[in-house]
XYZ file of C-alpha atoms in Angstrom:
412
model
C 107.301 -10.371 4.914
C 106.382 -6.818 5.374
C 107.769 -3.711 3.751
C 109.985 -1.693 6.057
C 110.080 2.023 6.632
C 111.670 4.171 3.917
C 115.465 4.532 4.141
C 116.864 7.537 5.928
C 118.358 10.463 4.095
C 121.857 9.406 5.037
C 122.539 11.998 7.737
C 123.710 11.172 11.276
C 121.114 9.590 13.545
C 119.274 11.904 15.918
C 118.315 10.747 19.378
C 114.549 10.662 19.767
C 114.814 11.660 23.416
C 116.921 14.752 22.764
C 114.771 15.723 19.782
C 111.521 15.478 21.716
C 112.916 17.266 24.767
C 114.211 20.204 22.768
C 110.937 20.708 20.922
C 108.666 19.769 23.773
C 106.775 17.370 21.472
C 106.649 13.571 21.470
C 108.606 11.801 18.724
C 106.605 11.333 15.480
C 105.020 7.925 14.885
C 106.752 5.586 12.442
C 105.526 5.831 8.843
C 103.023 3.195 7.713
C 104.330 0.052 6.103
C 103.118 -1.516 2.894
C 102.681 -5.274 2.771
C 104.407 -6.674 -0.300
C 104.107 -10.217 0.918
C 102.159 -11.764 3.745
C 103.921 -12.557 7.054
C 104.181 -16.274 7.612
C 102.512 -17.947 10.549
C 100.126 -20.656 11.619
C 97.121 -18.351 11.465
C 97.909 -17.272 7.926
C 98.484 -20.832 6.780
C 95.270 -21.989 8.398
C 93.274 -19.187 6.777
C 94.428 -20.023 3.277
C 94.647 -23.758 3.831
C 98.302 -24.231 2.789
C 101.224 -24.885 5.129
C 103.953 -25.913 2.703
C 106.143 -22.798 2.915
C 109.624 -23.422 4.196
C 111.018 -21.188 6.993
C 114.053 -20.415 4.823
C 111.918 -18.910 2.073
C 109.907 -16.845 4.550
C 113.015 -15.608 6.357
C 114.772 -14.598 3.153
C 111.699 -12.803 1.838
C 111.119 -10.957 5.108
C 114.591 -9.502 5.111
C 114.733 -8.562 1.429
C 114.826 -4.881 0.570
C 111.253 -3.739 0.111
C 110.393 -0.922 -2.312
C 107.194 1.037 -1.771
C 105.618 -0.655 -4.776
C 106.105 -3.750 -6.874
C 104.843 -2.802 -10.313
C 105.385 -5.054 -13.304
C 105.933 -2.054 -15.572
C 107.883 1.174 -15.683
C 106.257 4.501 -16.551
C 107.059 3.788 -20.207
C 105.418 0.337 -19.897
C 108.687 -1.585 -20.046
C 108.675 -4.822 -18.071
C 110.344 -4.604 -14.618
C 112.009 -8.044 -14.611
C 115.075 -7.105 -12.552
C 113.068 -5.283 -9.914
C 110.573 -8.114 -9.335
C 113.031 -11.024 -9.597
C 114.405 -10.806 -5.990
C 110.909 -11.384 -4.602
C 110.415 -14.632 -6.522
C 112.061 -17.999 -5.972
C 112.907 -21.219 -7.818
C 109.724 -22.751 -6.383
C 107.447 -24.353 -8.995
C 104.382 -24.798 -6.756
C 102.694 -21.421 -7.187
C 99.459 -19.970 -8.540
C 99.028 -16.729 -10.487
C 95.759 -14.860 -9.903
C 94.979 -11.674 -11.835
C 92.078 -9.241 -11.703
C 90.670 -6.765 -14.221
C 87.677 -4.434 -14.234
C 86.506 -0.807 -14.365
C 87.276 1.710 -11.591
C 85.663 1.519 -8.178
C 84.256 -2.008 -8.408
C 86.336 -3.404 -5.525
C 89.219 -5.099 -7.378
C 91.911 -4.190 -4.847
C 89.603 -5.061 -1.948
C 89.123 -8.546 -3.397
C 92.870 -8.963 -3.906
C 93.560 -7.879 -0.324
C 91.105 -10.540 0.795
C 92.861 -13.209 -1.273
C 96.159 -12.034 0.173
C 94.785 -12.513 3.668
C 95.087 -8.922 4.881
C 92.811 -8.319 7.857
C 93.842 -4.785 8.826
C 94.387 -5.713 12.466
C 98.047 -4.601 12.568
C 98.260 -0.903 13.515
C 100.114 1.323 11.077
C 100.049 -1.340 8.333
C 98.707 -0.343 4.932
C 96.976 -2.999 2.813
C 99.120 -4.677 0.161
C 96.906 -3.223 -2.593
C 95.826 0.408 -2.275
C 92.088 0.998 -2.038
C 90.016 4.114 -2.625
C 90.026 6.811 0.041
C 87.586 9.695 0.398
C 90.195 11.898 -1.299
C 90.662 9.675 -4.362
C 86.902 9.315 -4.721
C 86.398 13.068 -4.499
C 89.099 13.638 -7.134
C 87.833 10.758 -9.314
C 91.327 9.278 -9.373
C 92.384 5.664 -9.766
C 94.472 3.877 -7.146
C 96.383 1.404 -9.326
C 98.621 2.149 -12.298
C 99.771 -0.589 -14.704
C 99.888 -3.902 -12.765
C 100.797 -4.163 -9.094
C 102.273 -7.497 -7.973
C 102.261 -9.008 -4.501
C 103.383 -12.456 -3.358
C 101.777 -14.216 -0.419
C 103.600 -16.538 1.951
C 101.568 -19.326 0.354
C 103.169 -18.459 -3.013
C 100.122 -16.866 -4.569
C 101.306 -14.339 -7.156
C 98.586 -11.683 -7.209
C 98.317 -9.220 -10.115
C 96.104 -6.143 -9.633
C 95.629 -4.332 -12.945
C 94.787 -0.683 -13.425
C 91.117 -0.041 -14.219
C 89.791 -0.300 -17.756
C 87.198 2.151 -19.094
C 88.711 4.692 -16.677
C 88.336 8.449 -17.323
C 91.260 9.237 -15.010
C 93.533 6.807 -16.878
C 92.494 8.458 -20.147
C 93.261 11.923 -18.768
C 96.715 10.784 -17.652
C 97.420 9.351 -21.118
C 96.268 12.407 -23.087
C 98.592 15.101 -24.426
C 97.263 18.632 -25.039
C 96.804 17.829 -28.747
C 94.718 14.751 -27.934
C 97.400 12.206 -28.837
C 98.520 9.447 -26.495
C 101.558 9.957 -24.276
C 101.934 6.167 -24.049
C 103.089 4.095 -26.995
C 100.885 1.008 -26.932
C 101.395 -0.419 -30.423
C 104.811 -0.593 -32.114
C 105.490 3.070 -31.386
C 102.625 4.105 -33.667
C 101.135 7.521 -32.902
C 97.525 7.106 -31.812
C 94.843 9.272 -30.318
C 94.555 8.978 -26.551
C 91.044 7.518 -26.812
C 92.170 4.749 -29.185
C 95.326 4.039 -27.179
C 93.226 3.826 -24.023
C 90.923 1.312 -25.687
C 93.822 -0.798 -26.966
C 95.647 -0.712 -23.628
C 92.625 -2.253 -21.921
C 92.581 -5.027 -24.529
C 96.335 -5.579 -24.178
C 96.058 -5.849 -20.397
C 93.247 -8.378 -20.806
C 95.222 -10.464 -23.317
C 98.336 -10.329 -21.131
C 96.533 -11.373 -17.936
C 94.644 -14.139 -19.738
C 98.007 -15.398 -21.017
C 100.056 -15.441 -17.792
C 97.498 -16.168 -15.026
C 96.054 -19.459 -13.868
C 92.907 -17.667 -12.662
C 91.573 -14.316 -13.920
C 88.879 -12.431 -12.001
C 86.718 -10.225 -14.221
C 84.821 -7.724 -12.053
C 81.771 -5.649 -12.995
C 79.557 -3.349 -10.936
C 75.846 -4.099 -10.761
C 73.851 -6.945 -12.211
C 73.140 -5.275 -15.588
C 76.721 -4.226 -16.501
C 78.140 -6.338 -19.327
C 80.988 -4.214 -20.743
C 83.540 -6.524 -19.129
C 81.897 -9.537 -20.742
C 82.301 -7.852 -24.125
C 85.934 -6.991 -23.361
C 86.708 -10.623 -22.540
C 85.114 -11.768 -25.798
C 87.446 -9.329 -27.559
C 90.382 -10.727 -25.589
C 89.416 -14.245 -26.656
C 89.335 -13.174 -30.323
C 92.649 -11.287 -30.238
C 94.784 -13.679 -28.194
C 95.814 -15.738 -31.223
C 99.551 -16.345 -31.448
C 100.225 -15.725 -27.729
C 101.582 -19.033 -26.392
C 101.571 -20.672 -22.995
C 104.248 -18.891 -20.889
C 105.768 -22.207 -19.826
C 106.582 -22.985 -23.468
C 108.504 -19.755 -24.024
C 111.631 -20.667 -22.150
C 115.214 -21.171 -23.105
C 116.074 -21.358 -19.425
C 113.928 -24.456 -18.997
C 115.781 -26.422 -21.641
C 119.100 -25.788 -19.862
C 117.747 -27.703 -16.865
C 116.139 -30.484 -18.940
C 117.721 -33.278 -20.924
C 117.447 -33.158 -24.668
C 115.350 -36.311 -24.792
C 112.627 -34.731 -22.681
C 112.658 -31.635 -24.876
C 112.257 -33.738 -28.020
C 109.416 -35.638 -26.384
C 107.618 -32.404 -25.535
C 108.288 -30.682 -28.850
C 105.136 -32.006 -30.485
C 103.054 -31.105 -27.471
C 104.462 -27.561 -27.563
C 103.117 -27.049 -31.059
C 99.726 -28.396 -30.106
C 99.218 -26.365 -26.942
C 101.163 -23.167 -27.637
C 98.037 -21.224 -28.613
C 95.475 -22.949 -26.387
C 96.251 -21.547 -22.944
C 93.739 -19.208 -21.312
C 93.358 -18.349 -17.653
C 90.321 -19.795 -15.901
C 87.816 -16.905 -15.788
C 85.859 -15.938 -12.692
C 83.150 -13.357 -13.373
C 82.338 -11.250 -10.317
C 79.458 -8.769 -10.125
C 79.857 -6.478 -7.125
C 77.816 -3.843 -5.259
C 74.517 -5.582 -5.884
C 71.219 -4.597 -4.321
C 69.506 -7.185 -2.173
C 66.820 -7.761 -4.817
C 69.551 -8.597 -7.354
C 70.617 -11.539 -5.202
C 67.250 -13.274 -5.402
C 67.703 -16.856 -6.679
C 65.605 -16.166 -9.781
C 67.791 -13.190 -10.769
C 70.969 -15.155 -10.079
C 69.825 -17.946 -12.367
C 68.990 -15.469 -15.152
C 72.467 -13.916 -14.948
C 74.095 -17.334 -15.050
C 72.098 -18.375 -18.117
C 73.004 -15.089 -19.815
C 76.684 -15.694 -19.029
C 76.599 -19.193 -20.475
C 74.894 -17.978 -23.641
C 77.241 -15.006 -24.015
C 80.365 -17.171 -23.825
C 78.833 -20.262 -25.423
C 81.174 -20.200 -28.431
C 84.238 -18.716 -26.727
C 87.306 -20.330 -25.178
C 86.402 -19.050 -21.694
C 84.953 -22.216 -20.255
C 85.866 -24.035 -17.057
C 85.196 -27.721 -16.624
C 84.335 -28.021 -12.933
C 83.923 -31.526 -11.570
C 82.377 -30.090 -8.416
C 79.704 -27.458 -7.984
C 80.344 -24.762 -5.400
C 77.727 -23.564 -2.958
C 77.373 -20.463 -5.098
C 76.821 -22.453 -8.284
C 74.129 -24.860 -7.094
C 71.399 -23.160 -9.094
C 73.186 -24.064 -12.330
C 73.494 -27.788 -11.640
C 71.046 -28.507 -14.442
C 73.029 -26.384 -16.915
C 76.130 -27.135 -18.932
C 78.928 -28.603 -16.785
C 81.452 -26.537 -18.714
C 80.785 -23.045 -17.442
C 82.585 -19.953 -16.240
C 82.498 -19.267 -12.540
C 80.053 -16.547 -11.478
C 80.028 -14.777 -8.108
C 77.610 -12.101 -6.957
C 78.703 -9.747 -4.168
C 76.242 -7.503 -2.315
C 76.923 -3.923 -1.349
C 78.547 -3.214 1.989
C 75.832 -2.114 4.391
C 76.539 0.017 7.453
C 75.683 -1.704 10.716
C 73.196 0.969 11.755
C 71.408 0.694 8.395
C 71.488 -3.062 8.096
C 68.395 -4.698 6.660
C 67.631 -8.360 6.073
C 69.806 -9.714 3.246
C 70.050 -12.962 1.348
C 73.658 -13.020 2.519
C 75.978 -10.379 3.959
C 78.942 -8.851 2.143
C 81.421 -10.307 4.652
C 79.968 -13.768 4.257
C 80.014 -13.574 0.457
C 83.526 -12.132 0.177
C 84.701 -14.926 2.471
C 83.069 -17.513 0.228
C 84.614 -15.868 -2.807
C 88.057 -16.104 -1.195
C 87.577 -19.745 -0.247
C 86.323 -20.729 -3.702
C 89.127 -18.923 -5.534
C 91.828 -20.426 -3.327
C 90.389 -23.915 -3.785
C 90.119 -23.616 -7.571
C 92.501 -25.624 -9.690
C 92.603 -22.926 -12.333
C 94.198 -23.655 -15.674
C 97.677 -25.152 -15.229
C 100.549 -24.227 -17.497
C 101.669 -26.890 -19.970
C 104.955 -27.400 -18.123
C 106.150 -26.954 -14.586
C 108.155 -23.761 -14.365
C 109.590 -21.803 -11.467
C 108.344 -18.431 -10.305
C 111.385 -16.731 -11.809
C 110.944 -18.493 -15.138
C 107.317 -17.410 -15.111
C 108.412 -13.785 -14.630
C 110.993 -13.880 -17.432
C 108.537 -15.539 -19.782
C 105.806 -13.073 -18.830
C 108.131 -10.304 -20.038
C 108.355 -12.116 -23.384
C 104.566 -12.499 -23.457
C 104.194 -8.736 -22.961
C 106.469 -8.080 -25.943
C 104.387 -10.467 -28.047
C 101.210 -8.673 -26.962
C 102.637 -5.242 -27.838
C 103.746 -6.486 -31.248
C 100.763 -8.713 -32.000
C 99.705 -8.439 -35.664
C 96.182 -9.497 -34.652
C 95.856 -6.588 -32.227
C 97.407 -4.270 -34.855
C 94.707 -5.328 -37.340
C 92.077 -4.689 -34.674
C 93.539 -1.198 -34.170
C 93.245 -0.444 -37.881
C 89.652 -1.661 -37.827
C 88.856 0.722 -34.967
C 90.604 3.565 -36.785
C 88.517 2.927 -39.874
C 85.286 2.731 -37.895
C 85.193 6.488 -37.311
C 84.642 5.993 -33.586
C 88.080 7.304 -32.632
C 90.141 10.304 -33.634
C 93.111 9.544 -35.856
């Protein structure tokens, strides 16, 4: 499935031959396309290791109307259920992978890799926009709210806007310093406080609706994202498993099954958290030394020792071998080196391309945290909209906001 060219303005068609002959210029090239879902094919299935997509699903998705963007939210941060729904199916064999991190750490690049975009098709833009020289020069962000893409292998990929982002803060700020975005029950807040809370809300939302959540930081000594995820763990109380928030499900289930699961619903409704994968990107070669890697892993285990962000991995990946003697319940940790130009290449422990490939393979082979019940993609979307409303109206997050207001760190 690939996004088509934008619709015409509605006027009569103009012959390209007559147009080019009258102006003496060749016809303009077609506009670039944006991939909203990956084209099906043997190569794609082989790359991601799954070949269970039916031709009917692929054909229907390819011919669906493709907007230029699939964002979960409107400009006023209302959930875009109706807009996203046509791109999802009644399939229940899917995986939701989200990503969160500060600006410029390579989030969209990682998501494009998980999607399987190789850039070999001419005139095809990547599914997730990445930084250009212009956006870097203007210090602008590429992603607003949460962009969604769906692969042919039914991976639902969620690329969140950057946290701790000056350009996001500027966009949120009114001339009087208040926030233009209502992030908490319509309460008027300063832009700085609203920006802080929005990052927490995005973290809580992604941790609540994803099977796997990638948490990306830049450099080996940057731990702000670790602190944010501890905050997310503390404030997620009362946000249930999305598969347990469904009236639609009960219409397709018999009442006996619902009664049988009722007790389990109570027990697990507040226990779901996405499986975390902590990624540190743009590392110097010295940072990738085995001794440094082991120190970072030990620090990660100690930092999250009392939190809910633990993954029980029965197997140890090639990137986790140095922690075999540590606790078997541990968050995933991946270290990515900086991209090095070919003419400046020096000996490395491992190249960026090799490591990003390993990251892709490990993420796609992860089990993640399953939802309590099997639900379809469309049920997941509808229930995610309900989760977002619970996050916006969370009394726990409201109490946290009042604590920040009373701390004197933010303008009132």
